[in-house]
Amino acid sequence: MQTGLKTVVVGKRGIGHRPSSFGVAIALALALLVAILSTAQGAVARSQAASTKKPSVTAMNRYEKQLAAAINATRKRHGLRALKLRAGLMRSADKHSLQMAVNGYFAHSSPNGASFFSRVRNFYGGSHPRYFAAGENILWAQPRATPRGVVKRWLASPEHRRVMLSSHWRVFGVGVVRSIHGAGIYGGHTVVLVTADFAVKR
């Protein structure tokens, strides 16, 4: 956004007398100084305005479907069963991606310090199953990151690869949001935040 600049030179000039060259030089110097200061102040104001813009977070439902398909395709290529999407795990993943975006942080735990396991269990654990296990992969990236690109990055990390390609899991859920003017560690940039929750219970 453009900003208007104004300069003013305060002084007296006698009627019928031409200003001396020294006086003109001072007037020009003052005008230049004021202009420089005004420009600098405008730049600072624009910078502050950009840094104080409120984040705007939106769910990316189509991206989630593509990511789920990419995860299952990768598992099949490695001789593993495809996982079934479960609404509870979708809600768990969606909530976590949203929390990270709104609160400007990146971690498996929730803002209140609760572990990812307790979150996943609350959304999908049900009424005290005999056995319950869960795993989680998260990622944040620039908006141009594709679902296949996300999977590729997880494959390149031994820990994330182990979680995504575990034969232990039976079900999963994914949650993806886009944050414009990202808060906290995202430094006002537009980013995509991804959570994938994997689980098994019996």
Short mmCIF file of C-alpha atoms in Angstrom, two decimals, residues 98-200:
data_model
loop_
_atom_site.label_atom_id
_atom_site.label_comp_id
_atom_site.label_asym_id
_atom_site.label_seq_id
_atom_site.Cartn_x
_atom_site.Cartn_y
_atom_site.Cartn_z
CA LEU A 98 -5.34 -26.14 13.53
CA GLN A 99 -3.87 -25.71 17.01
CA MET A 100 -0.34 -25.46 15.64
CA ALA A 101 -1.43 -22.87 13.09
CA VAL A 102 -3.43 -20.72 15.51
CA ASN A 103 -0.84 -20.86 18.31
CA GLY A 104 2.21 -20.57 16.07
CA TYR A 105 4.15 -23.60 17.29
CA PHE A 106 5.32 -26.95 15.92
CA ALA A 107 5.28 -30.00 18.20
CA HIS A 108 3.38 -33.20 18.81
CA SER A 109 2.03 -32.03 22.15
CA SER A 110 -1.02 -29.81 22.54
CA PRO A 111 -0.81 -26.19 23.76
CA ASN A 112 -1.80 -27.34 27.26
CA GLY A 113 1.08 -29.84 27.32
CA ALA A 114 -1.04 -32.93 26.69
CA SER A 115 0.71 -35.63 24.67
CA PHE A 116 -0.32 -36.60 21.16
CA PHE A 117 -1.20 -40.05 22.47
CA SER A 118 -3.81 -38.72 24.89
CA ARG A 119 -5.30 -36.56 22.10
CA VAL A 120 -5.53 -39.47 19.66
CA ARG A 121 -6.94 -41.76 22.32
CA ASN A 122 -9.57 -39.19 23.29
CA PHE A 123 -10.76 -38.94 19.69
CA TYR A 124 -10.52 -42.61 18.71
CA GLY A 125 -9.76 -44.78 21.75
CA GLY A 126 -13.38 -45.39 22.61
CA SER A 127 -14.42 -47.13 25.80
CA HIS A 128 -11.21 -48.63 27.15
CA PRO A 129 -10.08 -51.07 24.45
CA ARG A 130 -7.92 -53.99 25.58
CA TYR A 131 -5.11 -52.73 23.37
CA PHE A 132 -4.48 -49.31 21.83
CA ALA A 133 -1.41 -47.88 20.05
CA ALA A 134 -0.90 -44.73 18.01
CA GLY A 135 1.76 -42.91 16.01
CA GLU A 136 1.92 -39.45 14.48
CA ASN A 137 3.80 -37.63 11.74
CA ILE A 138 3.67 -33.84 11.41
CA LEU A 139 5.14 -31.41 8.92
CA TRP A 140 5.00 -27.76 7.94
CA ALA A 141 6.08 -26.46 4.58
CA GLN A 142 5.58 -23.76 1.98
CA PRO A 143 2.20 -23.81 0.20
CA ARG A 144 3.61 -25.36 -2.96
CA ALA A 145 4.40 -28.62 -1.12
CA THR A 146 2.30 -31.37 -2.71
CA PRO A 147 0.81 -34.40 -0.92
CA ARG A 148 3.34 -36.62 -2.70
CA GLY A 149 6.07 -34.22 -1.65
CA VAL A 150 4.98 -34.56 1.98
CA VAL A 151 5.14 -38.34 1.75
CA LYS A 152 8.54 -38.13 0.08
CA ARG A 153 9.90 -36.01 2.92
CA TRP A 154 8.57 -38.46 5.49
CA LEU A 155 10.17 -41.33 3.60
CA ALA A 156 13.51 -39.54 3.72
CA SER A 157 13.40 -39.38 7.53
CA PRO A 158 14.04 -42.75 9.23
CA GLU A 159 11.73 -42.01 12.17
CA HIS A 160 8.85 -40.69 10.05
CA ARG A 161 9.31 -43.51 7.55
CA ARG A 162 9.10 -46.08 10.34
CA VAL A 163 5.81 -44.62 11.59
CA MET A 164 4.20 -44.29 8.15
CA LEU A 165 5.26 -47.75 6.96
CA SER A 166 4.56 -49.71 10.12
CA SER A 167 2.66 -52.95 9.54
CA HIS A 168 1.15 -52.47 12.97
CA TRP A 169 -1.42 -49.85 12.00
CA ARG A 170 -4.94 -50.56 10.79
CA VAL A 171 -6.49 -47.09 10.55
CA PHE A 172 -5.40 -43.47 10.15
CA GLY A 173 -6.51 -39.88 9.72
CA VAL A 174 -4.93 -36.77 8.23
CA GLY A 175 -5.47 -33.08 8.89
CA VAL A 176 -4.13 -30.26 6.71
CA VAL A 177 -4.57 -26.51 7.08
CA ARG A 178 -3.19 -23.47 5.30
CA SER A 179 -2.16 -20.53 7.46
CA ILE A 180 -1.82 -17.12 5.78
CA HIS A 181 0.30 -14.63 7.77
CA GLY A 182 1.31 -17.57 9.97
CA ALA A 183 1.62 -16.86 13.68
CA GLY A 184 4.60 -17.50 15.97
CA ILE A 185 7.43 -19.53 14.46
CA TYR A 186 5.90 -19.22 10.99
CA GLY A 187 6.95 -15.57 10.93
CA GLY A 188 3.98 -14.16 9.06
CA HIS A 189 4.54 -16.44 6.05
CA THR A 190 1.94 -18.57 4.35
CA VAL A 191 2.49 -22.21 5.32
CA VAL A 192 0.80 -25.59 5.12
CA LEU A 193 0.64 -27.68 8.30
CA VAL A 194 0.11 -31.43 8.12
CA THR A 195 -0.74 -34.02 10.78
CA ALA A 196 -1.15 -37.74 10.15
CA ASP A 197 -2.38 -39.94 13.01
CA PHE A 198 -2.06 -43.73 12.84
CA ALA A 199 -3.66 -46.19 15.24
CA VAL A 200 -4.66 -49.73 16.09
#
